[in-house]
Coordinates of C-alpha atoms in Angstrom, one line a residue:
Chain A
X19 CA 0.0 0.0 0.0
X20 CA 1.6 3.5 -1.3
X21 CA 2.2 5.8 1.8
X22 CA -1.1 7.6 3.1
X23 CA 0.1 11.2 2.3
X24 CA 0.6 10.5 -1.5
X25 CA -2.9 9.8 -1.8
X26 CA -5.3 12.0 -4.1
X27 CA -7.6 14.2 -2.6
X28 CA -11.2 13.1 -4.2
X29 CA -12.9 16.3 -5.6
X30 CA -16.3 15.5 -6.8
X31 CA -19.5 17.4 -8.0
X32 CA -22.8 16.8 -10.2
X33 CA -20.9 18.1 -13.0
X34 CA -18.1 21.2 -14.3
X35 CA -18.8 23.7 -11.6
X36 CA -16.3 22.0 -9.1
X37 CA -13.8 22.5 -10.9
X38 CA -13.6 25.6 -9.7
X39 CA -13.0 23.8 -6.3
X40 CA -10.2 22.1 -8.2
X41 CA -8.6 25.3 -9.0
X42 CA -8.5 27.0 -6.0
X43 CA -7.0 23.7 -4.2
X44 CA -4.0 23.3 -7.0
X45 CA -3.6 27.3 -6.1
X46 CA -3.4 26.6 -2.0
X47 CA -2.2 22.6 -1.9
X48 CA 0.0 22.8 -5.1
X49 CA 1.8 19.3 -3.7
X50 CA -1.4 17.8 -3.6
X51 CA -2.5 15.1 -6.3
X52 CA -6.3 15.2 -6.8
X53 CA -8.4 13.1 -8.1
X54 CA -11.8 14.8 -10.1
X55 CA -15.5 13.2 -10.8
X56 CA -17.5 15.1 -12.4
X57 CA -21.0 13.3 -13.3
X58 CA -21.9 15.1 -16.7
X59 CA -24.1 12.5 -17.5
X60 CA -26.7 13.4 -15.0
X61 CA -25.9 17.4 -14.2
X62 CA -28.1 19.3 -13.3
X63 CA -28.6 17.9 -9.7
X64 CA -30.3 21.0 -8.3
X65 CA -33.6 19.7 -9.8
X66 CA -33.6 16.5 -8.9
X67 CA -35.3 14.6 -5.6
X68 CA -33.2 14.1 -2.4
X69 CA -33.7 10.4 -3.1
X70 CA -31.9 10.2 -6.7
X71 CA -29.4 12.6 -5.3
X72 CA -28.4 10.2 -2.4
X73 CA -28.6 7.3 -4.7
X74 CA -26.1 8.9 -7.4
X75 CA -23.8 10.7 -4.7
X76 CA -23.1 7.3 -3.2
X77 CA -21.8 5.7 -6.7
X78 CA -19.7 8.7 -7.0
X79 CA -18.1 8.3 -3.8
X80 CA -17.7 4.1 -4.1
X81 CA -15.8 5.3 -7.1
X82 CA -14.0 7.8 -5.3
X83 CA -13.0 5.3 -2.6
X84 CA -11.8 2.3 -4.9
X85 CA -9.3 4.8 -6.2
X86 CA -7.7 5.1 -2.8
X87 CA -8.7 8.8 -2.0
X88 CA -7.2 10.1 1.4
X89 CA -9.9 12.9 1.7
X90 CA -13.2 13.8 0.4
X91 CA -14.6 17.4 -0.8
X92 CA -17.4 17.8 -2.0
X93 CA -17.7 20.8 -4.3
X94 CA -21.4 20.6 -5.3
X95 CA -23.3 22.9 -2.7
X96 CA -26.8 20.5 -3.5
X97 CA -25.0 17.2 -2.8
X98 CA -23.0 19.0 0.6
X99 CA -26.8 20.0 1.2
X100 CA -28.5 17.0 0.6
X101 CA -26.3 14.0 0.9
X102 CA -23.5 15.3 3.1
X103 CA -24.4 12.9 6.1
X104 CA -24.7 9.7 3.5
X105 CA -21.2 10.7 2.2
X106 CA -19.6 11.4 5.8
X107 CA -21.0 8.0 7.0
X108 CA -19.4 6.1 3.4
X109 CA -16.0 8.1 4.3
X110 CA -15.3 6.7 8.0
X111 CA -12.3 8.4 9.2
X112 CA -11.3 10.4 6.9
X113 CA -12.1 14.3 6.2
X114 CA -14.3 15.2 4.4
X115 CA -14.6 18.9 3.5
X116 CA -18.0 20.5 1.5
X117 CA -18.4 23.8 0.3
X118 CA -21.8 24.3 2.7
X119 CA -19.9 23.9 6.1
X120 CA -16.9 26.3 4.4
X121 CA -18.9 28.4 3.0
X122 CA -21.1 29.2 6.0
X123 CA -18.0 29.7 8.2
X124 CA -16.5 31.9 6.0
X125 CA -20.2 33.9 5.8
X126 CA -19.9 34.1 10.0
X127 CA -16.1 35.3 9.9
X128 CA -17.2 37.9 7.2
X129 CA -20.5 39.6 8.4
X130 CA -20.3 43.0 10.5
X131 CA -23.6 43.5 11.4
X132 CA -25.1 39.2 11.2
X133 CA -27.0 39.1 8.1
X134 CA -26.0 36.9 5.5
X135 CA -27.5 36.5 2.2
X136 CA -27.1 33.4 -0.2
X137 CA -27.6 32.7 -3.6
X138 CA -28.0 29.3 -4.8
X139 CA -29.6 26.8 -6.3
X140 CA -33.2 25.2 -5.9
X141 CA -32.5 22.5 -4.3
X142 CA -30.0 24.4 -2.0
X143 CA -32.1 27.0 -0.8
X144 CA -35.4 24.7 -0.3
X145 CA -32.7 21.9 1.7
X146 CA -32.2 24.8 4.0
X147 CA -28.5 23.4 4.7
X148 CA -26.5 26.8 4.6
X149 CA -29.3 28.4 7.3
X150 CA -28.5 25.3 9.2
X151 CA -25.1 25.5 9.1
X152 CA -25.1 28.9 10.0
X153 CA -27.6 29.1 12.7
X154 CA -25.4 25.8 14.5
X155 CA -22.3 28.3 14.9
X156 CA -24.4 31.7 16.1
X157 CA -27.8 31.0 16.2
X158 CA -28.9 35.1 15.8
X159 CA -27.1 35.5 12.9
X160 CA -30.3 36.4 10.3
X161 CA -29.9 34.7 6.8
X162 CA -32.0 35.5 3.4
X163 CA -31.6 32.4 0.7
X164 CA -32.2 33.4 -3.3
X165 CA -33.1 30.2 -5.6
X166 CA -31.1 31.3 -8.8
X167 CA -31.9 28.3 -11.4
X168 CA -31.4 30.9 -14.7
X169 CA -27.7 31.5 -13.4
X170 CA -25.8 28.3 -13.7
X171 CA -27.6 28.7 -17.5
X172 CA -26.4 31.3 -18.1
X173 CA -22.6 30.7 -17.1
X174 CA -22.7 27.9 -19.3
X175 CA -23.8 29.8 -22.2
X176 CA -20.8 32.4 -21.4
X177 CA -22.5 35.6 -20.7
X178 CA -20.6 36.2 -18.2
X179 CA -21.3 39.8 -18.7
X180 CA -24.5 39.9 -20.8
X181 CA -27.2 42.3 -20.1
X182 CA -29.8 39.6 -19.7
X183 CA -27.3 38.0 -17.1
X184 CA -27.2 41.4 -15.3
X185 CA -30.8 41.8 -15.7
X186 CA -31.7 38.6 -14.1
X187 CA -28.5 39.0 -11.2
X188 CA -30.9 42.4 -10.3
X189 CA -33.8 40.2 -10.3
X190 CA -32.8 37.8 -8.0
X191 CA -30.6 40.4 -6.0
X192 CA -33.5 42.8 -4.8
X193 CA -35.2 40.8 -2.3
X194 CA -31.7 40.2 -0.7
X195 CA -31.1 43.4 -1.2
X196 CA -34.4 44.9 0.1
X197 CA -33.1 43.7 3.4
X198 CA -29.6 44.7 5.2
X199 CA -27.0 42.1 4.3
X200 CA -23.4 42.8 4.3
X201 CA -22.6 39.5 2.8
X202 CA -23.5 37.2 0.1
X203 CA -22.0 33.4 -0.4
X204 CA -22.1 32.2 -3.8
X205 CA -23.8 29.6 -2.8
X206 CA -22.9 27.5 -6.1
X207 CA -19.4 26.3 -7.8
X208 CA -20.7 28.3 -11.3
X209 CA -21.4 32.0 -9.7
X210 CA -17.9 32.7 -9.3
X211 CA -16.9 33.2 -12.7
X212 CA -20.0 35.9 -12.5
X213 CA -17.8 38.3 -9.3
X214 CA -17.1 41.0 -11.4
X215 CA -20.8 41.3 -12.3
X216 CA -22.4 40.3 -9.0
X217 CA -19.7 43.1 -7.7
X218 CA -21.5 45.9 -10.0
X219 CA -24.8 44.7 -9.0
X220 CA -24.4 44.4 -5.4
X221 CA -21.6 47.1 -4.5
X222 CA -20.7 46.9 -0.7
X223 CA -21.3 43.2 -0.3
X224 CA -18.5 41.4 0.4
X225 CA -18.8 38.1 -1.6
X226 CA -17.7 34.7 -0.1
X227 CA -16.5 32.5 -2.7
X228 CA -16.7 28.6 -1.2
X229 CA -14.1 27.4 -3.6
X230 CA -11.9 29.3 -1.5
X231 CA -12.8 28.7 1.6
X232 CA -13.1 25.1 0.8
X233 CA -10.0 24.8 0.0
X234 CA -8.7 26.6 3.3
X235 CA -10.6 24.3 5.3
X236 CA -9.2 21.5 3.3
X237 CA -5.2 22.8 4.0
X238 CA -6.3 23.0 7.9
X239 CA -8.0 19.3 7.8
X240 CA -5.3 17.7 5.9
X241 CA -2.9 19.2 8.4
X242 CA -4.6 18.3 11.6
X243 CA -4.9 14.6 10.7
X244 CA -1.1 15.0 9.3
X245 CA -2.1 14.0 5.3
X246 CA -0.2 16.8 3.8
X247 CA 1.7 15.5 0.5
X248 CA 5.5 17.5 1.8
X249 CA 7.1 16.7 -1.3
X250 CA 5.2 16.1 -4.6
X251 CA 7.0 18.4 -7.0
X252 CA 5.0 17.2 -10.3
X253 CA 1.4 16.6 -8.8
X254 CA -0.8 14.4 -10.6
X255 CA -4.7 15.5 -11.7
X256 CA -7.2 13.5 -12.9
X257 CA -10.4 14.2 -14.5
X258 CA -13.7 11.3 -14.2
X259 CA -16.9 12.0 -16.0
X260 CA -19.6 10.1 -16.9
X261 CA -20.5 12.1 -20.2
X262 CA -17.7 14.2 -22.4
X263 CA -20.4 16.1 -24.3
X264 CA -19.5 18.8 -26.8
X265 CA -17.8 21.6 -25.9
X266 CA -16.7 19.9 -22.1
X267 CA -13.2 21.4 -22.3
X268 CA -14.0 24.4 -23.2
X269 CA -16.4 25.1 -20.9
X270 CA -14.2 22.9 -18.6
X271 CA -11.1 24.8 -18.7
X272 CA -13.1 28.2 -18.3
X273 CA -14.2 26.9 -15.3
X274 CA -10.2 25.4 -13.8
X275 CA -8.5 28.5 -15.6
X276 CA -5.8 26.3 -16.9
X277 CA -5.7 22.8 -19.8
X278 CA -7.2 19.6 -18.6
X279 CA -4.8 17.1 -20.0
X280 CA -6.5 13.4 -18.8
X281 CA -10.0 13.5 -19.2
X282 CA -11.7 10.2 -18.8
X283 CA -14.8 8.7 -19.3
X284 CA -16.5 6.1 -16.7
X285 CA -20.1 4.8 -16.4
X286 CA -21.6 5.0 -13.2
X287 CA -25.1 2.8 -11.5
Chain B
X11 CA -52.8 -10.7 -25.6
X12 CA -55.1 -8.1 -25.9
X13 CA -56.6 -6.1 -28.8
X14 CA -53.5 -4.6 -30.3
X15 CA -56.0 -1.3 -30.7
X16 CA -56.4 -0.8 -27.6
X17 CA -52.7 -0.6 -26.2
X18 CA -51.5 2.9 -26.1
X19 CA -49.5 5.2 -27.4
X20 CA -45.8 5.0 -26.2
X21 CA -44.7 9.0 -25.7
X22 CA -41.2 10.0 -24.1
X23 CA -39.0 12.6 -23.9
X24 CA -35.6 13.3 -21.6
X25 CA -38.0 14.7 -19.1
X26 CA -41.3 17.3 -18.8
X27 CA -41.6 18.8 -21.8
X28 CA -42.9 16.1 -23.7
X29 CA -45.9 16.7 -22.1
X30 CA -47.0 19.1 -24.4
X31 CA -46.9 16.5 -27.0
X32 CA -49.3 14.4 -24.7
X33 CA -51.6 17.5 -24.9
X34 CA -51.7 17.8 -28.4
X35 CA -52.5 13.9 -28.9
X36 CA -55.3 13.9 -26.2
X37 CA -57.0 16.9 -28.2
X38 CA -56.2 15.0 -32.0
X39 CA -57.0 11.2 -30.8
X40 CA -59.3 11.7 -27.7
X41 CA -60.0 7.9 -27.7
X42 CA -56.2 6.8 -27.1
X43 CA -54.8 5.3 -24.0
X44 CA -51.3 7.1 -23.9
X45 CA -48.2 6.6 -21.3
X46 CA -45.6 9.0 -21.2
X47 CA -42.0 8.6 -20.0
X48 CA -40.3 11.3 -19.1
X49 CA -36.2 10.9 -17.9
X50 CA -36.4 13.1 -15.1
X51 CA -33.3 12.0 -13.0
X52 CA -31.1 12.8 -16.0
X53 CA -32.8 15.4 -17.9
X54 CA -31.4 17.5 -19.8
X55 CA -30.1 15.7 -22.5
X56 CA -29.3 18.4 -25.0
X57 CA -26.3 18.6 -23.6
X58 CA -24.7 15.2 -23.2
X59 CA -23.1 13.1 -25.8
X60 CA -24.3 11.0 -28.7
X61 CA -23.3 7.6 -26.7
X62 CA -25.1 8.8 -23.2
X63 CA -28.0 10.1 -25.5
X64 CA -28.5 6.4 -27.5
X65 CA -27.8 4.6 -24.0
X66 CA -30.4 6.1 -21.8
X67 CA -32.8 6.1 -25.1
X68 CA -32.6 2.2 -25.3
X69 CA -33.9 2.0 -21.6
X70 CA -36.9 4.4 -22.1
X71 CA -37.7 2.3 -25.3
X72 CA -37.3 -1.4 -23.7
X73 CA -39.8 0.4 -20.8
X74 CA -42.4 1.5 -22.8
X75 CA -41.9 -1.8 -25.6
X76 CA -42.7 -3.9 -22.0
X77 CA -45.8 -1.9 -21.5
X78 CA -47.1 -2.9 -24.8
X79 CA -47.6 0.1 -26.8
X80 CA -48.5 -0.1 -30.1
X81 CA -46.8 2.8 -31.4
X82 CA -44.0 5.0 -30.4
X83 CA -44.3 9.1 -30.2
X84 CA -40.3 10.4 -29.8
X85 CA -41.4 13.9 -28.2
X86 CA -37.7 15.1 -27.6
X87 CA -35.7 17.0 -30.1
X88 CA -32.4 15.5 -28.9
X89 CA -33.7 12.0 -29.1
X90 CA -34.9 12.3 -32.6
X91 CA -31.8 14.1 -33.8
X92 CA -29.2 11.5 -32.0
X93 CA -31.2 8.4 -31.7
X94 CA -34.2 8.0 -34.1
X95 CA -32.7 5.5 -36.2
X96 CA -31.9 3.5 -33.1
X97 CA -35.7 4.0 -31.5
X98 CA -36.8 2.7 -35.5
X99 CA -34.7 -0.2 -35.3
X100 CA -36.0 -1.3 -32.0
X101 CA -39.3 -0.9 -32.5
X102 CA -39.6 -3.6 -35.8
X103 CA -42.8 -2.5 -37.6
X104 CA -44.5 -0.6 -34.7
X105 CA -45.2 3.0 -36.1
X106 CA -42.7 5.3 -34.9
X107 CA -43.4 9.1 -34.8
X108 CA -40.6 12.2 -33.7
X109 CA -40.9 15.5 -33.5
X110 CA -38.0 16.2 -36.1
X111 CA -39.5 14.7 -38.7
X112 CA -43.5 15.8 -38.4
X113 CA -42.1 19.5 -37.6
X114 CA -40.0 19.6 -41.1
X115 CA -42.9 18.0 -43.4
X116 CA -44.7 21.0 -41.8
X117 CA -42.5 23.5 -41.7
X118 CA -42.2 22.9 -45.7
X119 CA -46.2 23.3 -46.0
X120 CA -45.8 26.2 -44.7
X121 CA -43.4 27.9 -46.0
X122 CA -43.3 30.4 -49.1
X123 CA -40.0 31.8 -50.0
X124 CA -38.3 28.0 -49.0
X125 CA -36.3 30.1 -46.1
X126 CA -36.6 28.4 -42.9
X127 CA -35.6 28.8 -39.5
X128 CA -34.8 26.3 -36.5
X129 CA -34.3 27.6 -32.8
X130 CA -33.9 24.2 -30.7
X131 CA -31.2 23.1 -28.4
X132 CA -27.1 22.9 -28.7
X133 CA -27.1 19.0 -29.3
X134 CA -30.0 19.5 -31.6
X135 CA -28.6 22.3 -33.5
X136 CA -25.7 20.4 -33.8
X137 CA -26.7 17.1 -34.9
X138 CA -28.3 19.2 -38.2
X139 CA -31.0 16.5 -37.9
X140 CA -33.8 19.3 -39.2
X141 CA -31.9 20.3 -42.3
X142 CA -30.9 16.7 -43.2
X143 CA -35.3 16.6 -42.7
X144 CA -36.2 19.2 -44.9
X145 CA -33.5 18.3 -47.6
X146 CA -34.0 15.3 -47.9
X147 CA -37.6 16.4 -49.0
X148 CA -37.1 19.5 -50.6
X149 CA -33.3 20.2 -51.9
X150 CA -33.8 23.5 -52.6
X151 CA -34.5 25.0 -49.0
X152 CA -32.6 27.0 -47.0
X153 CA -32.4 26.1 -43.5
X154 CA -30.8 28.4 -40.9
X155 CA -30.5 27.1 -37.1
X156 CA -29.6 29.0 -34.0
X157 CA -29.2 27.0 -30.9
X158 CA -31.1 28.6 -27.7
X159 CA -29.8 26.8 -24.3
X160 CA -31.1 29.5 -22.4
X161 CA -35.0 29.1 -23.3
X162 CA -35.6 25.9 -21.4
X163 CA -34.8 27.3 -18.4
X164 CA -36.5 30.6 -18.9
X165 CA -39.0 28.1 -19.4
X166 CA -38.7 26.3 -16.6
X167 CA -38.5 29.3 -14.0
X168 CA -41.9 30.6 -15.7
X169 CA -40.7 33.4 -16.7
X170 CA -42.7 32.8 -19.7
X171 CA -43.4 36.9 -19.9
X172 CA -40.6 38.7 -18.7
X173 CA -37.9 41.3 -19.8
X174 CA -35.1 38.7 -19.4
X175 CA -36.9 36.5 -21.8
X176 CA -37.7 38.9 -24.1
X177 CA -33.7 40.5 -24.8
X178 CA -32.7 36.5 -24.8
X179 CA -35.0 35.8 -27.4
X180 CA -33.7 39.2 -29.3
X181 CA -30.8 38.0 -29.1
X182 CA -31.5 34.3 -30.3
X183 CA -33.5 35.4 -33.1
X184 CA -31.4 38.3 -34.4
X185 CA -29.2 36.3 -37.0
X186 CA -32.3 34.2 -38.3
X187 CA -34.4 37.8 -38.7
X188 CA -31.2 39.0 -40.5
X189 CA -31.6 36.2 -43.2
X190 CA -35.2 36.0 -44.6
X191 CA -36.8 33.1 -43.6
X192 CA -40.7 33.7 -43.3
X193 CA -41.2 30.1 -41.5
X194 CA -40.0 29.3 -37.5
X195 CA -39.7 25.8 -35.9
X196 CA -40.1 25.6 -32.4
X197 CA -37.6 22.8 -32.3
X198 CA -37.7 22.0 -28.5
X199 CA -40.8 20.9 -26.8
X200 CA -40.5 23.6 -24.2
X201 CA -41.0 26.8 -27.1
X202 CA -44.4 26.2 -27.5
X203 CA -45.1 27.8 -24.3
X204 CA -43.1 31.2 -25.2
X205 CA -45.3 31.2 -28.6
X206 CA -47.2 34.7 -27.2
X207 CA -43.7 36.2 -27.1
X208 CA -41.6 34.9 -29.8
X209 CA -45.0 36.0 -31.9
X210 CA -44.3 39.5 -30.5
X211 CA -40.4 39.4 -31.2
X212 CA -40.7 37.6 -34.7
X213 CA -43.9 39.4 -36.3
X214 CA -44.5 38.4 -39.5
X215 CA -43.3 34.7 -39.1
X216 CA -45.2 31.5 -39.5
X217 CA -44.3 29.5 -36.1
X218 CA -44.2 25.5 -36.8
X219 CA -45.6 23.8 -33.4
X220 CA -44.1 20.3 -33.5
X221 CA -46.7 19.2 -30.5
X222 CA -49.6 20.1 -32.7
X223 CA -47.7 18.3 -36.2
X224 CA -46.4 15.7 -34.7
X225 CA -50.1 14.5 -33.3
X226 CA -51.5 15.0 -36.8
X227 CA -48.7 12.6 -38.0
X228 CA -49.8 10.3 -35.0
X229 CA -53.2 9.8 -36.1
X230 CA -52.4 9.6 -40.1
X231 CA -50.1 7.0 -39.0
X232 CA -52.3 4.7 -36.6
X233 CA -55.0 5.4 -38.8
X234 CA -52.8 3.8 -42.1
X235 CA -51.3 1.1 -39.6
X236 CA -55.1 0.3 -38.8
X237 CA -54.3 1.1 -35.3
X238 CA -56.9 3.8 -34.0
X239 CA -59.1 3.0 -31.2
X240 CA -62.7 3.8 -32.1
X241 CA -64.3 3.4 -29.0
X242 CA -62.6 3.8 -25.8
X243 CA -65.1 6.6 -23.6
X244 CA -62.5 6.9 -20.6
X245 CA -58.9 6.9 -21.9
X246 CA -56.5 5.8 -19.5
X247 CA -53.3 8.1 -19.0
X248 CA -50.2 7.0 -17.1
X249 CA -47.0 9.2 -16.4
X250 CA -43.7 7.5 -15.7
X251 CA -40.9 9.6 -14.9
X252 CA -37.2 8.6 -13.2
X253 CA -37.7 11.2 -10.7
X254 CA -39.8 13.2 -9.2
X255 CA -38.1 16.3 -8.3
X256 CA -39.3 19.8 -6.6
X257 CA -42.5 21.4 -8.3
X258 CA -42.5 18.4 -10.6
X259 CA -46.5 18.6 -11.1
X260 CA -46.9 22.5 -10.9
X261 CA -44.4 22.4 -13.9
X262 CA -45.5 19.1 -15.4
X263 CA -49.3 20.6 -15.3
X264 CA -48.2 24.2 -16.9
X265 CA -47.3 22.2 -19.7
X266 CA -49.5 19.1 -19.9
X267 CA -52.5 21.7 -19.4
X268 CA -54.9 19.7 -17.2
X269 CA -54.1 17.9 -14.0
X270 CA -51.9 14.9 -13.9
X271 CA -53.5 11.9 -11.9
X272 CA -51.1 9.5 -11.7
X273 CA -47.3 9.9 -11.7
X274 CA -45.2 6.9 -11.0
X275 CA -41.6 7.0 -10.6
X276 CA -39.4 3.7 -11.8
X277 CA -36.1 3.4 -12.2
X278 CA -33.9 3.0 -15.6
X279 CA -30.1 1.8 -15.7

């Protein structure tokens, strides 16, 4: 059995959008070998049942777990919301980071004045996970969630800064804005390639990007159980989906801000 | 084995939409029993691959061909345009309607100047399936096609009125209203419910409904095939879908048009 530390760290989401995750943990753990499924095949989650989400999270992490992962994140805010337990109770021992738990920390360190916003998708906002996560650490902090479904859309079509997209950002914004928030967690792994818009449209919010955060919590987690990879000068990344459909690196590569050289396909269930 | 008259009609499509196909055959053949399949745990499929597309096809197919239909309505764009030929060769001598091929036979009855326009999704758009349709039938038309990812989940959110929808459709329809085509397909089943404003933003135009063309195929079909059930007072309807997610009825309803009695949910795969 290879030494612990040389392990990958499993990165996994219902599609692209973690790869944003991806990104930000080459940027912070750039010893780090890491290990990506992305299940193309059946994206979008955010509209599906909690049951077929549980169901297809736990083939995703079997998978995961065969290839000898020594830590778990899980970058797709409906599968942290929905399935988080299911995957901490497949993962024993080892960590397991999600972008809900990071995320809402980061939200608590943020706020001035206790009133968070989030914008996210369906599925996120009616699971209620980031209020929960929040309210668990400082129970009067107020929180306002936003169901987005038209963003992640439009991200994919690359309108990053489209007047429809900014349209439809002021849409969804008001009611968030309407009320007092000093703080709104893109509460999805797509709305951080829309910042610079989301900065326009809600100036004086300070944004909390959980690809970030996630991959802080990771650096702590991986430190306090002593699974940091010391000496790794060429790092190995690989990419798992279930579907390569047209256009996947492209939109792919937008997404991890760098070439995706080993994509491979697997069938899952 | 009963009478082969009285099996239904076999509709499916990768998830809801297809239920406006359903609609349309309920107000053409009032005396059919029909069951739908709709792929809701891995909807959408414009997206994914040609191999993920025939795959998950094949399943929906083997379903409804257990359920002893007698004829087989392909109500999703993407399916006809990747996986017809796979749904014909499955089905033996059963009829076999799609959307692709009753919305070009009536896009070409409609048209005068031969120009015609397609607005569907990426994977249809791609496939070319509509042009290879009207040319095979009519060399000399001209076929342009502009792929519009957005206006599904316009749809979808119900924003079936709104400014956002309006500038996306602008901006979808801009090149075809640059050219001089005088003919539209709505070549996704979800379009038909932004027919009020795509009528406002493409005045002039003839809009091609595939529901409503593809149900008048249905019944010139079954009626040829000797298939039409003359006498059936209280058709039975059944709705399969692979999941049954968040708002599934509200949405399923909007576009079925009446109330949906009973949903089941099985599993595929």
């Amino acid at each position: 059995m290879s030494n612990i530390k040389q392990r990958p760290i499993g990165v996994f989401d219902s599609g692209v959008g973690g790869l944003t995750n991806v990104r930000a943990l080459m940027e912070r753990l750039p010893m780090e070998n890491i290990i990506y499924f992305g299940d193309t095949a059946r994206v979008p989650y955010g509209v599906k049942s909690r049951a077929t989400i549980e169901t297809f999270t736990a083939q995703i992490v079997d998978f995961l777990l065969q290839n000898e992962v020594k830590a778990l994140v899980i970058a797709c805010n409906t599968i942290a919301a929905v399935a988080g337990q299911k995957v901490r109770a497949m993962a024993g021992n080892m960590p397991v980071l999600d972008v809900i738990t990071a995320g809402a920390e980061a939200a608590l360190q943020t706020t001035r004045n206790g009133h968070i916003g989030i914008i996210a998708t369906s599925t996120t906002v009616n699971s209620n996970a980031y209020a929960r996560a929040i309210h668990s650490r400082r129970p009067d902090a107020r929180v306002q969630s936003q169901a987005c479904p038209l963003l992640v859309p439009l991200v994919e079509e690359g309108w990053l800064d489209h007047e429809v997209t900014r349209l439809t950002a002021r849409e969804y914004l008001k009611p968030l804005l309407a009320d007092d928030i000093d703080t709104l967690v893109l509460g999805c792994t797509h709305y951080p390639l829309l910042k610079p818009l989301l900065r326009q449209e809600a100036p004086g919010l300070a944004l909390v990007d959980s690809a970030i955060t996630t991959a802080e919590a990771a650096a702590q987690a991986l430190a306090a159980a002593d699974l940091l990879n010391a000496a790794n000068p060429a790092p190995d990344y690989r990419f798992y989906v279930s579907d390569i459909p047209l256009r996947f690196r492209t939109i792919g590569e937008r997404f991890l801000g760098r070439s995706m050289e080993q994509i491979e396909m697997v069938s899952l269930g």
